[in-house]
Every structure is written in C-alpha cells, then in structure tokens.
PDB file of C-alpha atoms in Angstrom:
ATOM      1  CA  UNK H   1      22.413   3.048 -10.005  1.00 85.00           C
ATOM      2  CA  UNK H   2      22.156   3.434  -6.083  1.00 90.00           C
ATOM      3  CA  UNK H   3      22.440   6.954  -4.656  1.00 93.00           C
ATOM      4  CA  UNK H   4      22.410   8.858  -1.682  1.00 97.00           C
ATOM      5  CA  UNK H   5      22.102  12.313  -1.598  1.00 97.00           C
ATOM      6  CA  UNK H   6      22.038  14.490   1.250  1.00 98.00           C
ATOM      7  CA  UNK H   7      21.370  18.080   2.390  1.00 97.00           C
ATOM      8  CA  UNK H   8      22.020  20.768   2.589  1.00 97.00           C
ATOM      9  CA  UNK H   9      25.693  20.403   2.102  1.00 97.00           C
ATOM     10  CA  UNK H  10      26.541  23.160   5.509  1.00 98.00           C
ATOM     11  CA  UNK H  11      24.245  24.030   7.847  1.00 98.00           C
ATOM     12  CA  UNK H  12      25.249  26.833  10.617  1.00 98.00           C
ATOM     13  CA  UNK H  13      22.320  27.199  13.637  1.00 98.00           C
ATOM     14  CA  UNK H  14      22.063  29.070  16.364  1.00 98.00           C
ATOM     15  CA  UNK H  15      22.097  26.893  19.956  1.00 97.00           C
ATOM     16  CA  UNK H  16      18.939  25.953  20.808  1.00 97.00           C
ATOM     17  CA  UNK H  17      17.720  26.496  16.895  1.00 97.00           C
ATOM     18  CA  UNK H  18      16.001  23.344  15.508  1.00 98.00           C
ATOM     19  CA  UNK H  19      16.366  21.635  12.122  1.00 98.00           C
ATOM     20  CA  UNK H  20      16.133  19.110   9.867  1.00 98.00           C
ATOM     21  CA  UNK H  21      18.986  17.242   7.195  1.00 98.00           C
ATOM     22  CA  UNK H  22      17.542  15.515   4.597  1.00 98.00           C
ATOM     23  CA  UNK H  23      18.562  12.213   2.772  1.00 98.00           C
ATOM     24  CA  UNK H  24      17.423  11.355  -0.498  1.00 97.00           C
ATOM     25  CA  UNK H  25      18.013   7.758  -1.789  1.00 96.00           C
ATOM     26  CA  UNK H  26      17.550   5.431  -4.719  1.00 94.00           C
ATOM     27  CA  UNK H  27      18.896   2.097  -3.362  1.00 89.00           C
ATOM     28  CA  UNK H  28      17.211  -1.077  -4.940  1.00 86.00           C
ATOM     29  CA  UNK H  29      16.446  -3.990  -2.165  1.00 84.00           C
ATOM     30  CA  UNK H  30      17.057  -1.613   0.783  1.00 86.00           C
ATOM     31  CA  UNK H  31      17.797  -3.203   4.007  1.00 87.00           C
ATOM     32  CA  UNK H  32      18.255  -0.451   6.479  1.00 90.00           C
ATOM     33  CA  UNK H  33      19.374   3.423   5.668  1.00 94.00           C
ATOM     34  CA  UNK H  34      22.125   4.632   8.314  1.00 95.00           C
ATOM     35  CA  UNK H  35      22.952   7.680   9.853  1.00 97.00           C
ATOM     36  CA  UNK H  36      26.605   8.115  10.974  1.00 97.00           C
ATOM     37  CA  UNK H  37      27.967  11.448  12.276  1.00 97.00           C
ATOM     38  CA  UNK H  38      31.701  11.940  11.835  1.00 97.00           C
ATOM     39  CA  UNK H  39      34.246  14.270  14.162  1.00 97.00           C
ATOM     40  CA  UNK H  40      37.301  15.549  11.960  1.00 94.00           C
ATOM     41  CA  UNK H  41      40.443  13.539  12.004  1.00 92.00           C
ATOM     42  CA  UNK H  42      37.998  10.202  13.284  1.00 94.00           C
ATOM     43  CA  UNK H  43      36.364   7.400  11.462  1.00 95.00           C
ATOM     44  CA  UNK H  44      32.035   7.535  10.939  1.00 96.00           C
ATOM     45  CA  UNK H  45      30.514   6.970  14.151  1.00 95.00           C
ATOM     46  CA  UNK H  46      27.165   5.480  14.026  1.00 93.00           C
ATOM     47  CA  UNK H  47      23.660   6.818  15.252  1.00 95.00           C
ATOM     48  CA  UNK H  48      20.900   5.291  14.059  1.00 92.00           C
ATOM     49  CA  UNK H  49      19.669   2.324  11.772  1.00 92.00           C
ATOM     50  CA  UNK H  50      16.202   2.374   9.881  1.00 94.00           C
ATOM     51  CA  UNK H  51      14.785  -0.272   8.267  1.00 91.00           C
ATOM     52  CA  UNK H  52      10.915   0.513   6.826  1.00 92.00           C
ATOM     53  CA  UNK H  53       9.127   3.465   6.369  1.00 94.00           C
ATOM     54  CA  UNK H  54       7.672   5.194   9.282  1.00 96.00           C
ATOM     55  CA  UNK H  55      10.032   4.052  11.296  1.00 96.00           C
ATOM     56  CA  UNK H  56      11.397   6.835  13.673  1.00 97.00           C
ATOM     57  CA  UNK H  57      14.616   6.580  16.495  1.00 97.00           C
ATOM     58  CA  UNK H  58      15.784   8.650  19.003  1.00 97.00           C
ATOM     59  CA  UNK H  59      19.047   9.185  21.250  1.00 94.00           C
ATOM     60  CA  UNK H  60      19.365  12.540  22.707  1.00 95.00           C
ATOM     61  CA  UNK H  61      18.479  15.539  20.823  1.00 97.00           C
ATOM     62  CA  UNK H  62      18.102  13.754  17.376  1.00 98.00           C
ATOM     63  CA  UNK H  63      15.562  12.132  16.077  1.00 98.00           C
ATOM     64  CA  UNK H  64      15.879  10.297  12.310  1.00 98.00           C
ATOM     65  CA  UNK H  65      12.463   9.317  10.604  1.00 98.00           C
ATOM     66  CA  UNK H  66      12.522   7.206   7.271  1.00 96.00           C
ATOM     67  CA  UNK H  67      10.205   7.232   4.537  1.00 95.00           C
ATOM     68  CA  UNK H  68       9.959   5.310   0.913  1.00 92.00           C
ATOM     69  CA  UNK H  69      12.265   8.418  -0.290  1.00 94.00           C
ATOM     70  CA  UNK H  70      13.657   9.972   1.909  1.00 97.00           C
ATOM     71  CA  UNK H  71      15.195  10.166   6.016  1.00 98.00           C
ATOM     72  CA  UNK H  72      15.286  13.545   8.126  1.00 98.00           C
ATOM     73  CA  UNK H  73      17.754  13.819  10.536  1.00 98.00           C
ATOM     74  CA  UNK H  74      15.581  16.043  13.316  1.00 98.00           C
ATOM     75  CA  UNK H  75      18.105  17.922  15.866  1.00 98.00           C
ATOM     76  CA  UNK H  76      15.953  19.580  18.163  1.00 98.00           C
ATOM     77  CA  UNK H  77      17.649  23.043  20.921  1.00 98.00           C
ATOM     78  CA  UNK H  78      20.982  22.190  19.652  1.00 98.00           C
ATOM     79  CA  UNK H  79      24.409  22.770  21.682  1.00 98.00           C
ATOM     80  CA  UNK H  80      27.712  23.559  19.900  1.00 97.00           C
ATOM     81  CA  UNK H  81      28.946  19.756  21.073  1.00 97.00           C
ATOM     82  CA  UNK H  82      26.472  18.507  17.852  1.00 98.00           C
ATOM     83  CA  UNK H  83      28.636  20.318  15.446  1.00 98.00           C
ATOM     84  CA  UNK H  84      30.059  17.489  13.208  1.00 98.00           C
ATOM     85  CA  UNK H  85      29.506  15.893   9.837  1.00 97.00           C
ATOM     86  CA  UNK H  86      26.160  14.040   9.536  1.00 98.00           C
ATOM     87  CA  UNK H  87      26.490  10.575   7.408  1.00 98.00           C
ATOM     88  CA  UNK H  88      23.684   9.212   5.590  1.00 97.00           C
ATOM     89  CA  UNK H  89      24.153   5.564   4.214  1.00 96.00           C
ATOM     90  CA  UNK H  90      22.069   2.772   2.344  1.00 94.00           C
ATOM     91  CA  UNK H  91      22.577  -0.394   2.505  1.00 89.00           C
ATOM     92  CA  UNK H  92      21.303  -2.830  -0.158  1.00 78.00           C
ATOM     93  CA  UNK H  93      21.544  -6.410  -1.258  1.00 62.00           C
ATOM     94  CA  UNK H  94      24.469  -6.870   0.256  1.00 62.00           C
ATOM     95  CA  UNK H  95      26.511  -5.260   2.794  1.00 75.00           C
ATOM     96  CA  UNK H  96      27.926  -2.867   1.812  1.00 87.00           C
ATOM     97  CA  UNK H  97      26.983   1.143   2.706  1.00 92.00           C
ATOM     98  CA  UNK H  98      26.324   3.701  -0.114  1.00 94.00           C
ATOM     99  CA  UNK H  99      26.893   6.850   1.582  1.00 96.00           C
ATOM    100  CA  UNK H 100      26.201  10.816   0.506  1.00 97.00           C
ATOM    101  CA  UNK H 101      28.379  13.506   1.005  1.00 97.00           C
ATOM    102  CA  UNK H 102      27.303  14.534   4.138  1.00 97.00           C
ATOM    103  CA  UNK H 103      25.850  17.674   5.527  1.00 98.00           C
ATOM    104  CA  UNK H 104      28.608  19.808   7.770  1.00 97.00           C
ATOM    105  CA  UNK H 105      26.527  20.988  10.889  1.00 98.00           C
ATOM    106  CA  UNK H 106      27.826  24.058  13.080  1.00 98.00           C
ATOM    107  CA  UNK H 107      26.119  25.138  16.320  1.00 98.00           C
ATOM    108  CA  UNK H 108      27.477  28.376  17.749  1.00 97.00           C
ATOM    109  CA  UNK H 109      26.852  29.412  20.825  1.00 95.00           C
TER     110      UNK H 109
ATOM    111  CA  UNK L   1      36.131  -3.191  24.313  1.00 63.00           C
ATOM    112  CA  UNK L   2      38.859  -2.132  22.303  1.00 78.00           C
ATOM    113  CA  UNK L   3      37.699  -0.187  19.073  1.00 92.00           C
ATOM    114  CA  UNK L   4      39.002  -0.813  15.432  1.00 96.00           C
ATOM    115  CA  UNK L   5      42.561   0.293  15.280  1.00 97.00           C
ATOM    116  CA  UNK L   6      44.365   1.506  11.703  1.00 98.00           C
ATOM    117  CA  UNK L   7      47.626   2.436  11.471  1.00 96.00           C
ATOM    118  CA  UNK L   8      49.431   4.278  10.407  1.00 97.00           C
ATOM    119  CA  UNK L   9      46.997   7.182  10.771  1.00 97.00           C
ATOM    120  CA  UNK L  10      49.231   8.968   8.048  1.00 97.00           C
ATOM    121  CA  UNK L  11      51.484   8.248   4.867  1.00 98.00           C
ATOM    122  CA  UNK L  12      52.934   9.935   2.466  1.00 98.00           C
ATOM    123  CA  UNK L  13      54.440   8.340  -0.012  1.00 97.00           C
ATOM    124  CA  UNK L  14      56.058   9.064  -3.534  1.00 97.00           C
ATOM    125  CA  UNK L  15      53.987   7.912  -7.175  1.00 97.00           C
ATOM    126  CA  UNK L  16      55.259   4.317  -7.961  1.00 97.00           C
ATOM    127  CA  UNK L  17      56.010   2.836  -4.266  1.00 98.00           C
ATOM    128  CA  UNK L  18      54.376   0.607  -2.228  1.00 98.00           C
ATOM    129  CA  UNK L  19      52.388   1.147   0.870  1.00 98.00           C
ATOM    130  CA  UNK L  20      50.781  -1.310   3.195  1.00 98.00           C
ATOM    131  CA  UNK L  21      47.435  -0.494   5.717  1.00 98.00           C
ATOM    132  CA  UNK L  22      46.997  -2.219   8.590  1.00 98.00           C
ATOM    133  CA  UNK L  23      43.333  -2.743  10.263  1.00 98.00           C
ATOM    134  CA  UNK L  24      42.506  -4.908  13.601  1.00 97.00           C
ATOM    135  CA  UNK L  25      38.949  -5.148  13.936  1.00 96.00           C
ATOM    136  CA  UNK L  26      36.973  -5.108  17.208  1.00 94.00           C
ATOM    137  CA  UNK L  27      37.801  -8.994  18.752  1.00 92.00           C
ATOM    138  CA  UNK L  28      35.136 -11.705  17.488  1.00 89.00           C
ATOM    139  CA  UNK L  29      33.585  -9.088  14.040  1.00 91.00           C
ATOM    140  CA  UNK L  30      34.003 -11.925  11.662  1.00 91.00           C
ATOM    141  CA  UNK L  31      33.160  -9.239   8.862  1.00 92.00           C
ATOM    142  CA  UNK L  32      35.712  -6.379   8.068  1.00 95.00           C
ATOM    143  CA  UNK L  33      35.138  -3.810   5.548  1.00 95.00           C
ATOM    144  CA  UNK L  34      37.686  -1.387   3.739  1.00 97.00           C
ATOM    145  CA  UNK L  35      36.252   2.606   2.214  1.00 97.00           C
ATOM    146  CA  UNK L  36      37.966   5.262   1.132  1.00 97.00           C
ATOM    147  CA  UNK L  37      37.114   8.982   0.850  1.00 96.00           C
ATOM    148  CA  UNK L  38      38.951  10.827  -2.010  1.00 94.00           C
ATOM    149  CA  UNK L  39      39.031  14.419  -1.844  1.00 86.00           C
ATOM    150  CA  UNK L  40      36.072  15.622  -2.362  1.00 82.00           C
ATOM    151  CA  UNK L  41      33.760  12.534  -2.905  1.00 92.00           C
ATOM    152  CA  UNK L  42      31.494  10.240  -0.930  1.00 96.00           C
ATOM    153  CA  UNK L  43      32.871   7.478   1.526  1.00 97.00           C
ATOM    154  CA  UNK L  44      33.111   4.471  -1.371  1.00 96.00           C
ATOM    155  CA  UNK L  45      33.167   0.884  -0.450  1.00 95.00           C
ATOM    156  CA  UNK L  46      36.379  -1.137  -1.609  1.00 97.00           C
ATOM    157  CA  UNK L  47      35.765  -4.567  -0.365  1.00 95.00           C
ATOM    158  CA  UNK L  48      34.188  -7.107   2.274  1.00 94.00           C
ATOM    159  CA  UNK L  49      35.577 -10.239   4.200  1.00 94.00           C
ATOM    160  CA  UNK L  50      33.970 -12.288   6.514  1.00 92.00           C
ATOM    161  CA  UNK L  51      36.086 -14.308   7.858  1.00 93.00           C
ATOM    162  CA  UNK L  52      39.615 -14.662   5.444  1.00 94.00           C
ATOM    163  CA  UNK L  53      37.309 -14.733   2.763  1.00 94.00           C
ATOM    164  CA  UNK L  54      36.397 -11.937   0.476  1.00 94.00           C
ATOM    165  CA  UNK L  55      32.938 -11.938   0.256  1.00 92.00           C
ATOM    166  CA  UNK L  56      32.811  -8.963  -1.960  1.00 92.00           C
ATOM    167  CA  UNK L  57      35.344  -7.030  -3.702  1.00 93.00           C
ATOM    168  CA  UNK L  58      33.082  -4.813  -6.443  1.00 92.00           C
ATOM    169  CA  UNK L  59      34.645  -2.007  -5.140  1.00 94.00           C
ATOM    170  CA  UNK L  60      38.034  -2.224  -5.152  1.00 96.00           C
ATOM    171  CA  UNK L  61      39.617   0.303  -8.367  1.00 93.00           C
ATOM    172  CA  UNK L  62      41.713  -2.327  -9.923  1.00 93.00           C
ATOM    173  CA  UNK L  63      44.385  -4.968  -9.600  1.00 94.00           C
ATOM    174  CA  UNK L  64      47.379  -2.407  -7.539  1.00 97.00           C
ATOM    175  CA  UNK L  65      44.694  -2.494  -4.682  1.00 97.00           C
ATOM    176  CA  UNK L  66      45.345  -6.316  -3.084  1.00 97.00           C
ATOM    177  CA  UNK L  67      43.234  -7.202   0.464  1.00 97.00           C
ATOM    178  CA  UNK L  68      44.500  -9.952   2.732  1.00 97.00           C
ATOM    179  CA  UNK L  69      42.639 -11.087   5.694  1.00 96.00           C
ATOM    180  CA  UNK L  70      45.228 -14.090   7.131  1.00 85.00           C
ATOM    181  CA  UNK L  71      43.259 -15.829   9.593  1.00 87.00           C
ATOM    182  CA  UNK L  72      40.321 -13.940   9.724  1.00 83.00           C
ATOM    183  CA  UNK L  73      41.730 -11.639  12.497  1.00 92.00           C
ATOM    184  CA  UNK L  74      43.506  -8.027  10.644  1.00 96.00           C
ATOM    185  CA  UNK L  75      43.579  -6.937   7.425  1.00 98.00           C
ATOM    186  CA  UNK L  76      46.173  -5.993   4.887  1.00 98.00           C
ATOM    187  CA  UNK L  77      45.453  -3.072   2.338  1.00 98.00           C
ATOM    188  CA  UNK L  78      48.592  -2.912  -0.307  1.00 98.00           C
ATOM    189  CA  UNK L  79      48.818  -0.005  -2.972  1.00 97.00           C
ATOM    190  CA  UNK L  80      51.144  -0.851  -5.427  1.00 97.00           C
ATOM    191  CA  UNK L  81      52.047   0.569  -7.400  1.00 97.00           C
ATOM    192  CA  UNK L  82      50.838   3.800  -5.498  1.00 97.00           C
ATOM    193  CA  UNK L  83      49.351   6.402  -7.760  1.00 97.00           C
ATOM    194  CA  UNK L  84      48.607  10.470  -7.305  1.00 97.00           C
ATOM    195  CA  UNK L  85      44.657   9.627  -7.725  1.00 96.00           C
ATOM    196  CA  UNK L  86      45.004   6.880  -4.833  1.00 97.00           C
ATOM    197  CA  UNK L  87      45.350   9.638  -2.368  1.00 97.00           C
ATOM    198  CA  UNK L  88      42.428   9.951   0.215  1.00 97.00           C
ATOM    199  CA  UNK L  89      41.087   8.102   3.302  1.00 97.00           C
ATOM    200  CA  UNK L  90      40.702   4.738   3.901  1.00 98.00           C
ATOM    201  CA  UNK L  91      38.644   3.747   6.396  1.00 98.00           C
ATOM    202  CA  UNK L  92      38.142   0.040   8.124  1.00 97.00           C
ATOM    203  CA  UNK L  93      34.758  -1.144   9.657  1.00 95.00           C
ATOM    204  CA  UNK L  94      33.750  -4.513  11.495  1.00 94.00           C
ATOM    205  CA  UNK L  95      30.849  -5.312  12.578  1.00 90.00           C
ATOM    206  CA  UNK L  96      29.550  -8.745  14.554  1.00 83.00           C
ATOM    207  CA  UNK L  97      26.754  -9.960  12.019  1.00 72.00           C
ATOM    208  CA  UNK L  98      25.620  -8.663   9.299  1.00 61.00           C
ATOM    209  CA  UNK L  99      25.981  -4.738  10.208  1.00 59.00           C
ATOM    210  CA  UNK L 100      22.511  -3.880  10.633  1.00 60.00           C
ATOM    211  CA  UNK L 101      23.098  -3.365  14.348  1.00 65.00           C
ATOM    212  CA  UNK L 102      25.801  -0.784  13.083  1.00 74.00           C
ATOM    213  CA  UNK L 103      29.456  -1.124  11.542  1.00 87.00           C
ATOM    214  CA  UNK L 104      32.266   0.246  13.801  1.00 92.00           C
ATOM    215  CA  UNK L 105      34.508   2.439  11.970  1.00 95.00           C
ATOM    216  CA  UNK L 106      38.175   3.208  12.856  1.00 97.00           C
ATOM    217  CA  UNK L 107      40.017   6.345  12.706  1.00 97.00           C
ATOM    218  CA  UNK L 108      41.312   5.967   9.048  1.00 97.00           C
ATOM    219  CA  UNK L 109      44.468   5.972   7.040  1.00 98.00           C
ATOM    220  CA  UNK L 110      45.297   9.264   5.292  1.00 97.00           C
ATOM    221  CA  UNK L 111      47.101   8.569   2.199  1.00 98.00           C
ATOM    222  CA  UNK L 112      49.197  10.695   0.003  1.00 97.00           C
ATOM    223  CA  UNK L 113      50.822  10.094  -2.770  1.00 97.00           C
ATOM    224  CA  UNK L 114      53.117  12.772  -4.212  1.00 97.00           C
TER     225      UNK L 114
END
C-alpha cells in the first residue's frame, strides 16, 4: 500500500536555527513527490515538485532534495514568517496525491 | 488570477441531513480534485474530474458522497445522508494539466456534523 510518512511530527527552532523534515515514502510508479506548506484556516499551498532522485529545488530559504526513499525539506536561518505546516505528498499512477501528516514547524524569534 | 474558491468555508449540520459543497476552480483547470482531512488523519483523496467526467473516484467512502461536475466548470460535493464520522475538511484542487506543475488548493470546507 502507498505511504507517506513524515517527520518529526512538531518541530520548534530558534530564528536563524537550521533544519531538516524528513519524508519517507513507499509509492509504487512515482511520478513526482510534493511538498506543500499549509497556514491554519487555508487550503495546502504548494512549494516544490520532485521527480527523480537527486533532484534538488530551491525558493527562498528552503531547499527540498529527493532520493529513492526519502525527501528533506532543508530550511536554512529561519524567520518566524516560516512557521506553518509542511506537506509532503506522492503522487503515483495516477493523479492523485498521497500525503503524510505533516510536520508543524514553529520559529520564534 | 482568481484562486479556487469553496464555500461555504463552514457548516454545521445535524446527523441525517443533507449538505451541499461548492468548488470553482481556477478558470481553464480542466482537472478538479476533492480531499478531505478528518480529525486527526492525513489529507485523503476522494475523487478526480477532468472535465465533467470523473476520471477517478477510488476515494470517495461510499454511495452518501455524490460529485457533480455540470459542464466541466464547478463542482458539487453532496453528503447525504450526513453522518458524525463525515466531519472534517474538504478541500478542492485544480490544476491546468496533469498537476505536476502543482495543484492549487482552496481554502476548504469545514464540516460538522452533530
């Protein structure tokens, strides 16, 4: 069965304290793994798409990297405007996302 | 350009009556996707059109869930009848091709059924 399975599931840093979120998945025939981020009360907005391993993309401070396994979400000197929810999604044979849980991401100042 | 719009953002609603979700995807998406998020779970797909036709519906929980895409333009979500475990968030997504390029989410539905 497909799966997606992120962490950790919280993750409180420091601003200006790098990290990493991981993304485990197990999607047969994957066609590009997703990373959303999500504000509360608003829909999934989306980041990034990845479609083979070693494949890395940037916008700002993140930086998402993809292997056979796996995706890291990098955030490198955060500021408390990255605090959200961080979405990771596979899609497969078809269209349709499989996402994990999410990992809940607070920067303090 | 105008995002994609749900409404209403809330409803609560008693076990055993009907509710209706409305989604208007971004102008030109020909595909439109409907997820939910129950409490405490993953985002789950429901169903996919492209177009007014369903191109997959795998996800959908059974026969009181009924999507309707008239023209290809918005889409219909209908719970009935409406069921405590049906509470959540339903969320709508377009997306131009096939999605790769990303899926535009909406704001969601809340749903709950008491």
């Amino acid at each position: 069965e497909d799966q997606v399975t992120q962490s950790p599931e919280a993750l409180r840093l420091q601003e200006g304290e790098s990290s990493s979120l991981n993304c485990s998945y197990t999607v047969s025939g994957l066609r590009g793994l997703f990373w959303y981020r999500q504000d509360p009360g608003k829909g999934p907005e989306f980041l990034f798409t990845l479609y083979s391993a070693g494949e890395e993309k940037e916008k700002e401070r993140l930086k998402a990297t993809l292997t056979k396994k796996e995706s890291f979400l990098h955030i490198t000197a955060p500021k408390p405007e990255d605090s959200a929810t961080y979405l990771c999604a596979g899609s497969g044979g078809y269209n349709k996302l499989i996402f994990g849980a999410g990992t809940r991401l607070a920067v303090h100042p | 350009e105008a995002g994609v719009t749900q409404f209403p953002s809330h409803s609560v609603i008693e076990k055993g009556q009907t509710v209706t979700l409305r989604c208007d995807p971004i102008s030109g998406h020909d595909n439109l996707y409907w997820y939910r998020r129950v409490m405490g779970k993953e985002i789950k797909f429901l169903l996919h059109f492209v177009k007014e036709s369903k191109q997959d519906e795998s996800g959908m929980p059974n026969n009181r869930f009924l999507a309707e895409r008239t023209g290809g333009t918005y889409s219909t979500l209908k719970v009935q009848p409406a069921e405590l475990e049906d509470s959540g968030v339903y969320f709508c997504a377009s997306s131009q091709s096939t999605g790769h390029y990303g899926y535009t989410f909406g704001s969601g539905t809340r749903l709950t059924v008491v």
